[in-house]
Each structure stands twice: as structure tokens, then as C-alpha cells.
């Protein structure tokens, strides 16, 4: 533990949101429709219809759910959201969903772990790991008292072990 930096983080986020106010216990991949609370959308005939609990800013779900003939969302109430063919709603069409630009959570223990504490932009993590491991000594320098990882007799710091875990994975 004294010579290994372990980081658990995601490498990116996605353009996904939890829409409206689903009930506690509502399936994350399911639908939201609660007439009493006003959690529904009104279709072109002013009838209540559900929407998906999660939705994407972009992706193939737009063409799957939007009816271009009437200019409104298709009624998804009879859809099987557990089917392998079901696609979550999206605001506009792209062949695939894109990565988001939000900050990611990162947790660490070991040497230089204090550099991970707080909220950082996604690109910061790569630079921080290179600095902590002393692998870019020419441009990033090395932590005080550390020996470059290229040195044969380095007792202070081994190359970090990085464990990337996805907080929320979307396909």
C-alpha cells in the first residue's frame, strides 16, 4: 500500500438523465406514469402516456420512439422495456449515444492519493497519474523525493495500478 497508487474511477460519463419523478422502486429501465402526481406526457389528443425513466440526449432511441407523421412521441405503454430490442428514448437521432462532458468521481489510496481528492475535469486524471508515477518527468516533473519509475533501484514508487470502474455503463 505504501508504494502502489490505486484509483477507482470512470473514464467518462454519458449524456443520460433520469426524467421526471419516478416512484421509489420504479424500474430504472422502465416507464414513468403517475396521473395523480402529474408524471406523464400529454399526447396530441391530450391523453396521458408514459415516458421512460431514463433518457439520452442523443442516440438511436429518437427514431424508435418519435412518430414523425404526428410530430409527437409514440405511446410506449404497451412496449416491453425488458426486451433486448427496446431502445431508451433520446432527444435527437444519432447512430449511437455519445459521451458526456461531466466530471467523474475518483477515489484513491496510496502515494499521491491526495491529488485525486475533490472534483476534477476528466482530462486531469491522466496527467495526475503520469505525475504520480513519474512517467513524464520531462514535462510534468516528479513528486518531491520520488525516483523516476525508469530507475532500476526505485524503492519509493512503482507504476500505479489503475482500476477503472464504470459507475453507470450504457451500451
XYZ file of C-alpha atoms in Angstrom:
171
model
C 0.000 0.000 0.000
C 2.911 2.365 0.587
C 4.218 2.023 -2.965
C 1.038 1.465 -5.023
C -1.495 4.097 -6.026
C -4.936 2.561 -6.556
C -7.563 4.683 -8.304
C -11.188 3.692 -8.859
C -12.974 5.911 -11.358
C -14.875 6.111 -14.619
C -13.123 7.272 -17.759
C -16.165 9.233 -18.969
C -19.843 9.894 -18.390
C -22.815 9.646 -20.719
C -25.495 12.083 -21.840
C -28.174 10.322 -19.782
C -30.792 11.738 -17.419
C -33.388 10.411 -15.017
C -36.563 12.088 -16.175
C -39.348 13.486 -14.042
C -40.157 11.957 -10.703
C -40.346 8.168 -10.863
C -41.820 6.406 -7.832
C -39.449 4.763 -5.359
C -38.736 1.277 -6.684
C -39.650 2.210 -10.269
C -37.545 0.120 -12.706
C -34.612 2.216 -13.958
C -35.228 0.876 -17.473
C -38.994 1.132 -17.098
C -41.656 3.773 -17.638
C -42.968 6.678 -15.566
C -46.716 7.335 -15.470
C -48.470 8.593 -12.371
C -51.652 10.509 -13.193
C -52.213 11.732 -9.597
C -48.748 13.320 -9.424
C -48.741 14.641 -12.977
C -45.841 12.442 -14.049
C -46.751 11.737 -17.672
C -46.776 13.445 -21.061
C -49.929 14.520 -22.896
C -50.107 13.277 -26.455
C -51.642 15.190 -29.365
C -55.124 14.068 -28.238
C -54.467 15.338 -24.695
C -54.279 11.799 -23.292
C -51.731 10.805 -20.642
C -48.977 8.493 -21.779
C -45.782 7.315 -20.048
C -42.174 8.215 -20.718
C -39.016 6.213 -19.996
C -37.398 6.587 -16.576
C -34.052 7.349 -18.191
C -33.439 9.078 -21.473
C -30.447 10.112 -23.532
C -29.642 13.475 -25.064
C -28.885 11.710 -28.345
C -28.849 8.262 -29.894
C -30.945 5.783 -31.867
C -33.875 5.995 -29.426
C -35.275 9.073 -31.152
C -36.311 7.217 -34.311
C -37.551 4.296 -32.224
C -39.930 6.470 -30.163
C -40.774 9.594 -32.177
C -43.615 9.460 -34.709
C -42.670 11.912 -37.459
C -46.159 11.655 -39.018
C -47.876 13.223 -35.998
C -44.853 15.122 -34.655
C -45.011 13.548 -31.197
C -43.747 10.600 -29.171
C -45.263 7.163 -29.774
C -47.255 5.684 -26.909
C -44.818 3.270 -25.275
C -47.174 1.859 -22.640
C -47.552 -1.496 -24.435
C -43.810 -1.788 -25.193
C -41.711 -4.438 -23.432
C -38.902 -2.358 -21.914
C -37.111 -5.579 -20.859
C -36.852 -6.765 -24.473
C -33.365 -6.888 -25.992
C -34.753 -4.844 -28.907
C -36.048 -1.987 -26.732
C -34.137 1.302 -27.003
C -34.364 4.127 -24.454
C -35.756 7.500 -25.582
C -33.395 10.200 -26.858
C -33.894 13.855 -27.692
C -32.452 13.689 -31.209
C -31.171 10.980 -33.529
C -27.577 9.763 -33.794
C -26.421 6.279 -34.794
C -25.085 5.790 -31.266
C -25.175 7.656 -27.982
C -22.200 9.897 -27.191
C -20.107 10.503 -24.104
C -20.983 13.382 -21.828
C -18.645 16.082 -20.577
C -19.476 15.986 -16.888
C -16.912 15.464 -14.167
C -16.348 11.908 -12.957
C -15.922 10.591 -9.425
C -12.494 9.293 -8.455
C -11.338 7.622 -5.262
C -7.749 6.690 -4.384
C -5.427 5.267 -1.753
C -1.643 5.140 -1.788
C 1.134 7.579 -2.704
C -0.117 10.876 -4.169
C -3.750 9.913 -3.467
C -4.285 13.460 -2.178
C -4.099 14.629 -5.804
C -7.356 12.793 -6.538
C -9.390 14.365 -3.729
C -12.120 16.724 -4.954
C -13.839 17.298 -8.275
C -11.729 17.362 -11.423
C -12.200 17.521 -15.161
C -11.908 14.148 -16.878
C -8.605 15.022 -18.576
C -6.966 15.836 -15.225
C -6.774 12.171 -14.174
C -4.392 11.133 -16.955
C -1.991 13.966 -16.124
C -2.224 13.269 -12.399
C -1.395 9.566 -12.877
C 1.563 10.413 -15.136
C 2.878 12.816 -12.477
C 2.301 10.418 -9.559
C 4.033 7.588 -11.448
C 6.822 9.888 -12.583
C 6.455 8.631 -16.169
C 6.558 12.111 -17.784
C 9.487 13.545 -15.826
C 10.498 15.642 -18.849
C 7.234 17.629 -18.924
C 5.477 17.014 -15.606
C 8.408 16.591 -13.210
C 8.093 14.089 -10.356
C 6.739 14.303 -6.806
C 9.324 15.567 -4.313
C 11.564 12.758 -3.058
C 10.431 10.289 -5.713
C 12.736 8.468 -8.083
C 11.720 8.093 -11.709
C 9.962 4.769 -12.360
C 12.575 4.120 -15.028
C 15.307 3.847 -12.385
C 16.408 0.303 -11.618
C 16.539 0.680 -7.842
C 13.346 2.618 -7.248
C 12.111 1.708 -3.763
C 9.726 4.619 -3.397
C 7.244 4.240 -6.208
C 6.169 1.506 -8.558
C 3.968 2.248 -11.558
C 0.434 2.777 -10.288
C -2.249 0.157 -10.587
C -5.309 1.784 -12.067
C -8.698 0.184 -11.742
C -11.325 1.778 -13.951
C -14.889 1.028 -12.896
C -17.906 2.319 -14.676
C -20.402 3.990 -12.371
C -23.115 3.742 -14.982
C -22.427 1.854 -18.186
C -24.521 2.336 -21.269
C -24.246 0.408 -24.461
